[in-house]
Amino acid sequence: MAGRDDGNPHTDAADGAGSAWAQELLGHLRPTGGDLRRVLDWLADTLDATVSLRDDTGAAIAGPLTPLDEKLVAAVTGGRLASAAWEGEGRSVRLIRVELPRPASSGVLAVTRTTPFDRRASAIVTHTVGVLELLLRAQETAATGHRLARATADLRLAILQLLMVEDTVAARRVAAGLWPGLLDTDTACVYVVETSPEDRDRLAAACVAATHDEALVVRCPAMDGHVIVVVPDDTAGRALRALCDRHTGAFLGGSALQSLARTATAYGQAVSALAVARFRPDKTAVYAERTHPERLMDPEVLRTWTTRLLRPLDTLPHHTRAELLATTRLGLEFTAVNAAKVLGVSRNTVRARMERVENLLRADFSDLTVRAAVHLALHTQVVIAGHLTGTPAAPARLGELLGGPALRVWAQDLLARLDSDGRDLRGTLRAWIAAGGNAERAAQLLGVHAQTVREHVRSAEPVLERQLLAAGSDLYEVVLAHVAAGDLDQPDLHESAPWTEPGHPDPPVHR
């Protein structure tokens, strides 16, 4: 380890790198010992001195500041002198310039003791400066790496947020700079890997490695233990399953193949599959393409009903309409807080946008049957976008859609699964839905404890193979089944002529 020329060029072998103090100093370069304060404390103890490191502005980097000759300090930090020394008033002071990692920046190491500096003390100070500079460079390199990793993570999240609101063009543009070809696809699968919050960073890095940097890997902003993986097809599923098998406590949920614009739908499917994975021995599950209620409805009638229900939103400018629709879809799938985290906006923004949609549709989102109906319309609107072919069917109300024989049979078969339990799960679930998913209000209606309601609803989840306590597609399917089976009243929807939002002009309709 070479020292700088500070006026003491000759050092005996006994005071060189082979001496005990040099070995101790080198020990501070080990991975477990790289700390500036420890080095300064060691130097202070070794020389029985007061030691400090300051930058060129005079601010302390480490160690206590002591009175110094500021002209000499400025000469050292400014580069006119490599080092300086003086004695007086019972003190001996050594100043040596220290190169800081910032561009054109330097600091000064000040060592003050009551005895003069001999050859050994001077050598120790000189070699300590070399160690300090190495540690400072290492710290800056590590900090740069952390900043780069944080920026990359933020960029991945921004791409996901654009996909969630169906802005695939912008998402591709953002991704093109760092991950060329990543989103050059029309389809995508979404996987959600769950682990403990403490292990998430390690698992996220493992997901990047397992997918060979050919997937969008994002630390979920809403759930601390979730890692979201967006891949162009389902080929990464095997690698992610093997990854979860190697990591104790990890679970995997995957979506069906969806268009890239339906990333939000795929994400909801992956979360739903994740709930099933927690009960499986292999800890993995893929969203099952089961019979959904909309597939049992006349597609043209469903399309006409959807268009008619959402028509008040057509009075808005295109970008505003798209923003409200995307936010409401996520807001109906998740809580306002989690939807806000996924979208990168405040929860008040999510609530304000959803309230505006409520006002336009004259719908009450506190009613689960209303939420289920609007969710059905929003889901259908995504599916039929760009596929408006054929002659529109005659206007129909939701009751006519849910009154078809096939749908009634599906609903009755689904809810009949609950009858096999000795407890009245079906009655509890019906009351819980009627109470807007509030266990306390349902308990009052049933005359039982709120915890009993929660236990019954939780027990119904594996029977129905649907997640109920978390809002989302699973819950809304069960709600529609109750309405179709006649267990719940029709939702209060204004399915008549469109109206103009108060305080907003009526611009041209966007088709």
CSV table of N, CA and C in Angstrom, one decimal, residues 10-143:
chain,number,residue,atom,x,y,z
A,10,HIS,N,11.1,8.6,3.6
A,10,HIS,CA,11.8,7.4,4.0
A,10,HIS,C,11.2,6.8,5.2
A,11,THR,N,10.8,5.6,5.1
A,11,THR,CA,10.2,4.9,6.2
A,11,THR,C,10.9,3.6,6.5
A,12,ASP,N,11.3,3.3,7.7
A,12,ASP,CA,12.0,2.1,8.0
A,12,ASP,C,11.1,0.9,7.8
A,13,ALA,N,11.7,-0.3,7.5
A,13,ALA,CA,11.0,-1.5,7.3
A,13,ALA,C,10.1,-1.9,8.5
A,14,ALA,N,10.6,-1.5,9.7
A,14,ALA,CA,9.8,-1.8,10.9
A,14,ALA,C,8.5,-1.1,10.9
A,15,ASP,N,8.5,0.1,10.2
A,15,ASP,CA,7.3,0.9,10.2
A,15,ASP,C,6.5,0.8,8.9
A,16,GLY,N,6.8,-0.2,8.1
A,16,GLY,CA,6.2,-0.3,6.8
A,16,GLY,C,5.0,-1.2,6.8
A,17,ALA,N,4.7,-1.8,5.6
A,17,ALA,CA,3.4,-2.5,5.5
A,17,ALA,C,3.5,-3.8,6.3
A,18,GLY,N,4.7,-4.3,6.7
A,18,GLY,CA,4.8,-5.5,7.4
A,18,GLY,C,4.6,-5.4,8.9
A,19,SER,N,4.5,-4.2,9.4
A,19,SER,CA,4.4,-4.0,10.9
A,19,SER,C,3.0,-4.3,11.4
A,20,ALA,N,2.8,-4.4,12.7
A,20,ALA,CA,1.5,-4.7,13.3
A,20,ALA,C,0.5,-3.7,12.9
A,21,TRP,N,0.8,-2.4,13.0
A,21,TRP,CA,-0.2,-1.4,12.7
A,21,TRP,C,-0.7,-1.5,11.3
A,22,ALA,N,0.2,-1.8,10.4
A,22,ALA,CA,-0.2,-1.9,9.0
A,22,ALA,C,-1.2,-3.0,8.8
A,23,GLN,N,-0.9,-4.2,9.4
A,23,GLN,CA,-1.9,-5.3,9.3
A,23,GLN,C,-3.2,-4.9,9.9
A,24,GLU,N,-3.2,-4.1,11.0
A,24,GLU,CA,-4.5,-3.7,11.6
A,24,GLU,C,-5.2,-2.7,10.6
A,25,LEU,N,-4.4,-1.8,10.0
A,25,LEU,CA,-5.0,-0.9,9.1
A,25,LEU,C,-5.6,-1.6,7.8
A,26,LEU,N,-4.9,-2.6,7.3
A,26,LEU,CA,-5.4,-3.3,6.2
A,26,LEU,C,-6.7,-4.1,6.5
A,27,GLY,N,-6.8,-4.5,7.8
A,27,GLY,CA,-8.0,-5.2,8.2
A,27,GLY,C,-9.3,-4.4,8.0
A,28,HIS,N,-9.1,-3.0,8.0
A,28,HIS,CA,-10.3,-2.2,7.8
A,28,HIS,C,-10.8,-2.2,6.3
A,29,LEU,N,-10.0,-2.8,5.4
A,29,LEU,CA,-10.5,-2.9,4.0
A,29,LEU,C,-11.2,-4.2,3.8
A,30,ARG,N,-11.3,-5.1,4.8
A,30,ARG,CA,-12.2,-6.3,4.6
A,30,ARG,C,-13.6,-5.9,4.5
A,31,PRO,N,-14.4,-6.7,3.8
A,31,PRO,CA,-15.8,-6.4,3.6
A,31,PRO,C,-16.6,-6.1,4.9
A,32,THR,N,-16.2,-6.7,6.0
A,32,THR,CA,-16.9,-6.5,7.2
A,32,THR,C,-16.4,-5.3,8.0
A,33,GLY,N,-15.3,-4.7,7.5
A,33,GLY,CA,-14.7,-3.6,8.3
A,33,GLY,C,-14.7,-2.3,7.6
A,34,GLY,N,-15.3,-2.1,6.4
A,34,GLY,CA,-15.1,-0.9,5.7
A,34,GLY,C,-16.0,0.2,6.2
A,35,ASP,N,-15.5,0.9,7.3
A,35,ASP,CA,-16.3,2.0,7.9
A,35,ASP,C,-15.3,3.1,8.2
A,36,LEU,N,-15.7,4.3,7.7
A,36,LEU,CA,-14.8,5.5,7.9
A,36,LEU,C,-14.6,5.8,9.4
A,37,ARG,N,-15.6,5.7,10.2
A,37,ARG,CA,-15.5,6.1,11.6
A,37,ARG,C,-14.6,5.1,12.3
A,38,ARG,N,-14.7,3.8,12.0
A,38,ARG,CA,-13.8,2.9,12.6
A,38,ARG,C,-12.4,3.2,12.3
A,39,VAL,N,-12.1,3.5,11.1
A,39,VAL,CA,-10.7,3.8,10.7
A,39,VAL,C,-10.2,5.1,11.5
A,40,LEU,N,-11.0,6.1,11.6
A,40,LEU,CA,-10.6,7.3,12.3
A,40,LEU,C,-10.5,7.0,13.8
A,41,ASP,N,-11.3,6.2,14.3
A,41,ASP,CA,-11.2,5.8,15.7
A,41,ASP,C,-9.9,5.0,16.0
A,42,TRP,N,-9.6,4.1,15.0
A,42,TRP,CA,-8.4,3.3,15.1
A,42,TRP,C,-7.2,4.2,15.1
A,43,LEU,N,-7.2,5.2,14.2
A,43,LEU,CA,-6.1,6.1,14.0
A,43,LEU,C,-5.9,7.0,15.3
A,44,ALA,N,-7.0,7.4,15.8
A,44,ALA,CA,-7.0,8.2,17.1
A,44,ALA,C,-6.4,7.4,18.2
A,45,ASP,N,-6.8,6.1,18.3
A,45,ASP,CA,-6.3,5.3,19.4
A,45,ASP,C,-4.9,5.0,19.2
A,46,THR,N,-4.5,4.7,18.0
A,46,THR,CA,-3.1,4.3,17.7
A,46,THR,C,-2.1,5.4,18.0
A,47,LEU,N,-2.5,6.7,17.6
A,47,LEU,CA,-1.6,7.8,17.8
A,47,LEU,C,-1.9,8.6,19.0
A,48,ASP,N,-2.9,8.2,19.8
A,48,ASP,CA,-3.4,9.0,20.9
A,48,ASP,C,-3.6,10.5,20.5
A,49,ALA,N,-4.5,10.6,19.5
A,49,ALA,CA,-4.7,11.9,18.9
A,49,ALA,C,-6.2,12.1,18.7
A,50,THR,N,-6.5,13.4,18.3
A,50,THR,CA,-7.9,13.7,17.9
A,50,THR,C,-7.9,13.8,16.3
A,51,VAL,N,-8.8,13.1,15.7
A,51,VAL,CA,-8.8,12.9,14.3
A,51,VAL,C,-10.1,13.3,13.7
A,52,SER,N,-10.1,14.0,12.6
A,52,SER,CA,-11.3,14.4,11.9
A,52,SER,C,-11.1,14.4,10.4
A,53,LEU,N,-12.2,14.2,9.6
A,53,LEU,CA,-12.2,14.2,8.2
A,53,LEU,C,-13.3,15.2,7.8
A,54,ARG,N,-12.9,16.3,7.0
A,54,ARG,CA,-13.8,17.3,6.6
A,54,ARG,C,-13.7,17.5,5.1
A,55,ASP,N,-14.8,18.0,4.5
A,55,ASP,CA,-14.7,18.2,3.0
A,55,ASP,C,-14.2,19.6,2.7
A,56,ASP,N,-14.3,20.1,1.5
A,56,ASP,CA,-13.7,21.3,1.1
A,56,ASP,C,-14.5,22.5,1.5
A,57,THR,N,-15.7,22.3,2.0
A,57,THR,CA,-16.6,23.3,2.6
A,57,THR,C,-16.4,23.5,4.1
A,58,GLY,N,-15.6,22.6,4.7
A,58,GLY,CA,-15.4,22.6,6.1
A,58,GLY,C,-16.4,21.8,6.9
A,59,ALA,N,-17.3,21.1,6.2
A,59,ALA,CA,-18.3,20.3,6.9
A,59,ALA,C,-17.6,19.0,7.3
A,60,ALA,N,-18.0,18.5,8.5
A,60,ALA,CA,-17.4,17.2,9.0
A,60,ALA,C,-18.0,16.0,8.2
A,61,ILE,N,-17.1,15.1,7.7
A,61,ILE,CA,-17.5,13.9,7.2
A,61,ILE,C,-17.5,12.8,8.2
A,62,ALA,N,-16.5,12.8,9.1
A,62,ALA,CA,-16.4,11.9,10.2
A,62,ALA,C,-15.4,12.5,11.2
A,63,GLY,N,-15.7,12.2,12.5
A,63,GLY,CA,-14.8,12.6,13.6
A,63,GLY,C,-15.1,14.0,14.1
A,64,PRO,N,-14.7,14.4,15.3
A,64,PRO,CA,-15.0,15.7,15.8
A,64,PRO,C,-14.1,16.8,15.2
A,65,LEU,N,-14.8,17.9,14.9
A,65,LEU,CA,-14.0,19.1,14.3
A,65,LEU,C,-13.2,19.7,15.4
A,66,THR,N,-12.0,20.2,15.1
A,66,THR,CA,-11.1,20.9,16.0
A,66,THR,C,-10.7,22.2,15.3
A,67,PRO,N,-10.3,23.2,16.2
A,67,PRO,CA,-9.8,24.5,15.6
A,67,PRO,C,-8.6,24.2,14.7
A,68,LEU,N,-8.6,24.8,13.5
A,68,LEU,CA,-7.4,24.6,12.6
A,68,LEU,C,-7.1,25.9,11.9
A,69,ASP,N,-6.0,26.0,11.4
A,69,ASP,CA,-5.6,27.2,10.6
A,69,ASP,C,-6.3,27.1,9.2
A,70,GLU,N,-7.3,27.9,9.0
A,70,GLU,CA,-8.2,27.7,7.9
A,70,GLU,C,-7.4,28.1,6.6
A,71,LYS,N,-6.4,28.9,6.6
A,71,LYS,CA,-5.7,29.2,5.4
A,71,LYS,C,-4.9,28.0,5.0
A,72,LEU,N,-4.3,27.3,5.9
A,72,LEU,CA,-3.6,26.0,5.6
A,72,LEU,C,-4.6,25.0,5.1
A,73,VAL,N,-5.7,24.9,5.7
A,73,VAL,CA,-6.8,23.9,5.3
A,73,VAL,C,-7.2,24.2,3.8
A,74,ALA,N,-7.4,25.5,3.5
A,74,ALA,CA,-7.8,25.9,2.2
A,74,ALA,C,-6.7,25.6,1.2
A,75,ALA,N,-5.4,25.7,1.6
A,75,ALA,CA,-4.3,25.4,0.7
A,75,ALA,C,-4.2,23.9,0.4
A,76,VAL,N,-4.5,23.1,1.4
A,76,VAL,CA,-4.5,21.7,1.2
A,76,VAL,C,-5.7,21.2,0.4
A,77,THR,N,-6.9,21.6,0.7
A,77,THR,CA,-8.0,21.2,-0.1
A,77,THR,C,-8.0,21.8,-1.5
A,78,GLY,N,-7.4,22.9,-1.6
A,78,GLY,CA,-7.4,23.6,-3.0
A,78,GLY,C,-6.3,23.0,-3.9
A,79,GLY,N,-5.4,22.2,-3.3
A,79,GLY,CA,-4.4,21.5,-4.2
A,79,GLY,C,-3.1,22.2,-4.2
A,80,ARG,N,-3.0,23.3,-3.5
A,80,ARG,CA,-1.7,24.0,-3.5
A,80,ARG,C,-0.6,23.3,-2.7
A,81,LEU,N,-1.1,22.6,-1.7
A,81,LEU,CA,-0.3,21.7,-0.8
A,81,LEU,C,-0.8,20.4,-0.7
A,82,ALA,N,0.0,19.3,-0.7
A,82,ALA,CA,-0.5,18.0,-0.5
A,82,ALA,C,-0.7,17.7,1.0
A,83,SER,N,0.1,18.4,1.8
A,83,SER,CA,0.0,18.2,3.2
A,83,SER,C,0.6,19.4,3.9
A,84,ALA,N,0.3,19.6,5.2
A,84,ALA,CA,0.9,20.7,6.0
A,84,ALA,C,1.0,20.2,7.4
A,85,ALA,N,1.9,20.9,8.1
A,85,ALA,CA,2.1,20.5,9.6
A,85,ALA,C,2.6,21.8,10.3
A,86,TRP,N,2.2,21.8,11.5
A,86,TRP,CA,2.7,22.9,12.4
A,86,TRP,C,2.6,22.4,13.9
A,87,GLU,N,3.4,23.1,14.7
A,87,GLU,CA,3.5,22.8,16.1
A,87,GLU,C,3.4,24.1,16.9
A,88,GLY,N,2.7,24.1,18.0
A,88,GLY,CA,2.6,25.3,18.8
A,88,GLY,C,1.5,25.1,19.8
A,89,GLU,N,1.6,25.9,20.9
A,89,GLU,CA,0.6,25.9,21.9
A,89,GLU,C,0.3,24.5,22.4
A,90,GLY,N,1.4,23.7,22.5
A,90,GLY,CA,1.3,22.3,23.1
A,90,GLY,C,0.6,21.3,22.1
A,91,ARG,N,0.5,21.7,20.8
A,91,ARG,CA,-0.2,20.8,19.9
A,91,ARG,C,0.7,20.6,18.7
A,92,SER,N,0.6,19.4,18.1
A,92,SER,CA,1.2,19.1,16.8
A,92,SER,C,0.1,18.6,15.9
A,93,VAL,N,0.0,19.3,14.7
A,93,VAL,CA,-1.1,19.1,13.8
A,93,VAL,C,-0.5,18.7,12.4
A,94,ARG,N,-1.2,17.7,11.9
A,94,ARG,CA,-0.9,17.2,10.5
A,94,ARG,C,-2.1,17.3,9.7
A,95,LEU,N,-2.0,17.9,8.5
A,95,LEU,CA,-3.1,18.0,7.5
A,95,LEU,C,-2.7,17.3,6.3
A,96,ILE,N,-3.5,16.4,5.7
A,96,ILE,CA,-3.2,15.7,4.5
A,96,ILE,C,-4.5,15.7,3.6
A,97,ARG,N,-4.3,16.1,2.3
A,97,ARG,CA,-5.4,16.1,1.4
A,97,ARG,C,-5.9,14.7,1.2
A,98,VAL,N,-7.3,14.5,1.1
A,98,VAL,CA,-8.0,13.3,0.8
A,98,VAL,C,-8.8,13.5,-0.4
A,99,GLU,N,-8.6,12.7,-1.4
A,99,GLU,CA,-9.4,12.8,-2.6
A,99,GLU,C,-10.8,12.2,-2.4
A,100,LEU,N,-11.8,13.0,-2.5
A,100,LEU,CA,-13.2,12.5,-2.4
A,100,LEU,C,-13.8,12.0,-3.7
A,101,PRO,N,-14.7,11.1,-3.7
A,101,PRO,CA,-15.2,10.6,-5.0
A,101,PRO,C,-16.0,11.5,-5.8
A,102,ARG,N,-16.5,12.6,-5.3
A,102,ARG,CA,-17.2,13.5,-6.1
A,102,ARG,C,-16.3,14.2,-7.1
A,103,PRO,N,-16.7,14.6,-8.3
A,103,PRO,CA,-15.8,15.3,-9.3
A,103,PRO,C,-15.2,16.6,-8.7
A,104,ALA,N,-13.9,16.7,-8.9
A,104,ALA,CA,-13.2,17.9,-8.5
A,104,ALA,C,-13.4,18.2,-7.0
A,105,SER,N,-13.4,17.2,-6.2
A,105,SER,CA,-13.7,17.5,-4.8
A,105,SER,C,-12.6,16.9,-4.0
A,106,SER,N,-12.2,17.5,-2.9
A,106,SER,CA,-11.2,17.0,-2.0
A,106,SER,C,-11.5,17.4,-0.6
A,107,GLY,N,-11.0,16.6,0.4
A,107,GLY,CA,-11.2,16.9,1.8
A,107,GLY,C,-9.8,17.0,2.5
A,108,VAL,N,-9.8,17.0,3.8
A,108,VAL,CA,-8.6,17.1,4.5
A,108,VAL,C,-8.7,16.2,5.8
A,109,LEU,N,-7.7,15.4,6.0
A,109,LEU,CA,-7.6,14.6,7.2
A,109,LEU,C,-6.8,15.4,8.2
A,110,ALA,N,-7.4,15.8,9.4
A,110,ALA,CA,-6.7,16.5,10.4
A,110,ALA,C,-6.4,15.6,11.6
A,111,VAL,N,-5.1,15.6,12.0
A,111,VAL,CA,-4.7,14.7,13.1
A,111,VAL,C,-3.9,15.7,14.1
A,112,THR,N,-4.5,15.7,15.3
A,112,THR,CA,-3.9,16.6,16.4
A,112,THR,C,-3.5,15.8,17.6
A,113,ARG,N,-2.3,16.0,18.0
A,113,ARG,CA,-1.8,15.2,19.2
A,113,ARG,C,-0.9,16.2,20.0
A,114,THR,N,-0.6,15.8,21.2
A,114,THR,CA,0.2,16.6,22.2
A,114,THR,C,1.7,16.3,22.0
A,115,THR,N,2.0,15.3,21.3
A,115,THR,CA,3.4,15.0,21.2
A,115,THR,C,3.8,15.1,19.7
A,116,PRO,N,5.0,15.4,19.3
A,116,PRO,CA,5.4,15.6,17.9
A,116,PRO,C,5.2,14.3,17.1
A,117,PHE,N,5.1,14.5,15.9
A,117,PHE,CA,5.0,13.3,14.9
A,117,PHE,C,6.4,12.8,14.6
A,118,ASP,N,6.6,11.5,15.0
A,118,ASP,CA,7.9,10.9,14.6
A,118,ASP,C,7.6,10.2,13.2
A,119,ARG,N,8.7,9.4,12.8
A,119,ARG,CA,8.6,8.8,11.5
A,119,ARG,C,7.4,7.8,11.5
A,120,ARG,N,7.3,7.0,12.6
A,120,ARG,CA,6.2,6.0,12.6
A,120,ARG,C,4.8,6.6,12.5
A,121,ALA,N,4.6,7.7,13.3
A,121,ALA,CA,3.3,8.4,13.3
A,121,ALA,C,3.0,8.9,12.0
A,122,SER,N,4.0,9.5,11.3
A,122,SER,CA,3.8,10.1,10.0
A,122,SER,C,3.4,9.0,9.0
A,123,ALA,N,4.1,7.9,9.1
A,123,ALA,CA,3.8,6.8,8.1
A,123,ALA,C,2.4,6.3,8.3
A,124,ILE,N,2.0,6.2,9.6
A,124,ILE,CA,0.6,5.7,9.9
A,124,ILE,C,-0.4,6.6,9.3
A,125,VAL,N,-0.2,7.9,9.4
A,125,VAL,CA,-1.1,8.9,8.9
A,125,VAL,C,-1.2,8.8,7.4
A,126,THR,N,0.0,8.7,6.8
A,126,THR,CA,0.0,8.7,5.3
A,126,THR,C,-0.7,7.4,4.8
A,127,HIS,N,-0.5,6.3,5.3
A,127,HIS,CA,-1.1,5.1,4.9
A,127,HIS,C,-2.6,5.1,5.2
A,128,THR,N,-3.0,5.7,6.3
A,128,THR,CA,-4.4,5.8,6.6
A,128,THR,C,-5.2,6.6,5.5
A,129,VAL,N,-4.5,7.6,5.0
A,129,VAL,CA,-5.2,8.4,3.9
A,129,VAL,C,-5.5,7.5,2.7
A,130,GLY,N,-4.6,6.6,2.4
A,130,GLY,CA,-4.8,5.7,1.3
A,130,GLY,C,-6.0,4.8,1.5
A,131,VAL,N,-6.1,4.3,2.7
A,131,VAL,CA,-7.2,3.4,3.1
A,131,VAL,C,-8.5,4.2,3.0
A,132,LEU,N,-8.5,5.4,3.6
A,132,LEU,CA,-9.7,6.3,3.5
A,132,LEU,C,-10.2,6.5,2.1
A,133,GLU,N,-9.3,6.8,1.2
A,133,GLU,CA,-9.7,7.0,-0.2
A,133,GLU,C,-10.3,5.8,-0.8
A,134,LEU,N,-9.7,4.6,-0.5
A,134,LEU,CA,-10.3,3.4,-1.1
A,134,LEU,C,-11.7,3.2,-0.5
A,135,LEU,N,-11.9,3.4,0.8
A,135,LEU,CA,-13.2,3.2,1.3
A,135,LEU,C,-14.2,4.2,0.8
A,136,LEU,N,-13.8,5.4,0.6
A,136,LEU,CA,-14.7,6.4,0.0
A,136,LEU,C,-15.1,6.1,-1.4
A,137,ARG,N,-14.2,5.6,-2.2
A,137,ARG,CA,-14.5,5.2,-3.6
A,137,ARG,C,-15.5,4.0,-3.5
A,138,ALA,N,-15.2,3.0,-2.6
A,138,ALA,CA,-16.1,1.9,-2.5
A,138,ALA,C,-17.5,2.3,-2.1
A,139,GLN,N,-17.6,3.2,-1.2
A,139,GLN,CA,-18.9,3.7,-0.8
A,139,GLN,C,-19.7,4.4,-1.9
A,140,GLU,N,-18.9,5.2,-2.7
A,140,GLU,CA,-19.6,5.9,-3.8
A,140,GLU,C,-20.0,4.9,-4.9
A,141,THR,N,-19.2,3.9,-5.1
A,141,THR,CA,-19.6,2.9,-6.1
A,141,THR,C,-20.8,2.1,-5.6
A,142,ALA,N,-20.9,1.8,-4.4
A,142,ALA,CA,-22.1,1.1,-3.8
A,142,ALA,C,-23.3,2.0,-3.9
A,143,ALA,N,-23.1,3.3,-3.6
A,143,ALA,CA,-24.3,4.2,-3.6
A,143,ALA,C,-24.7,4.4,-5.1
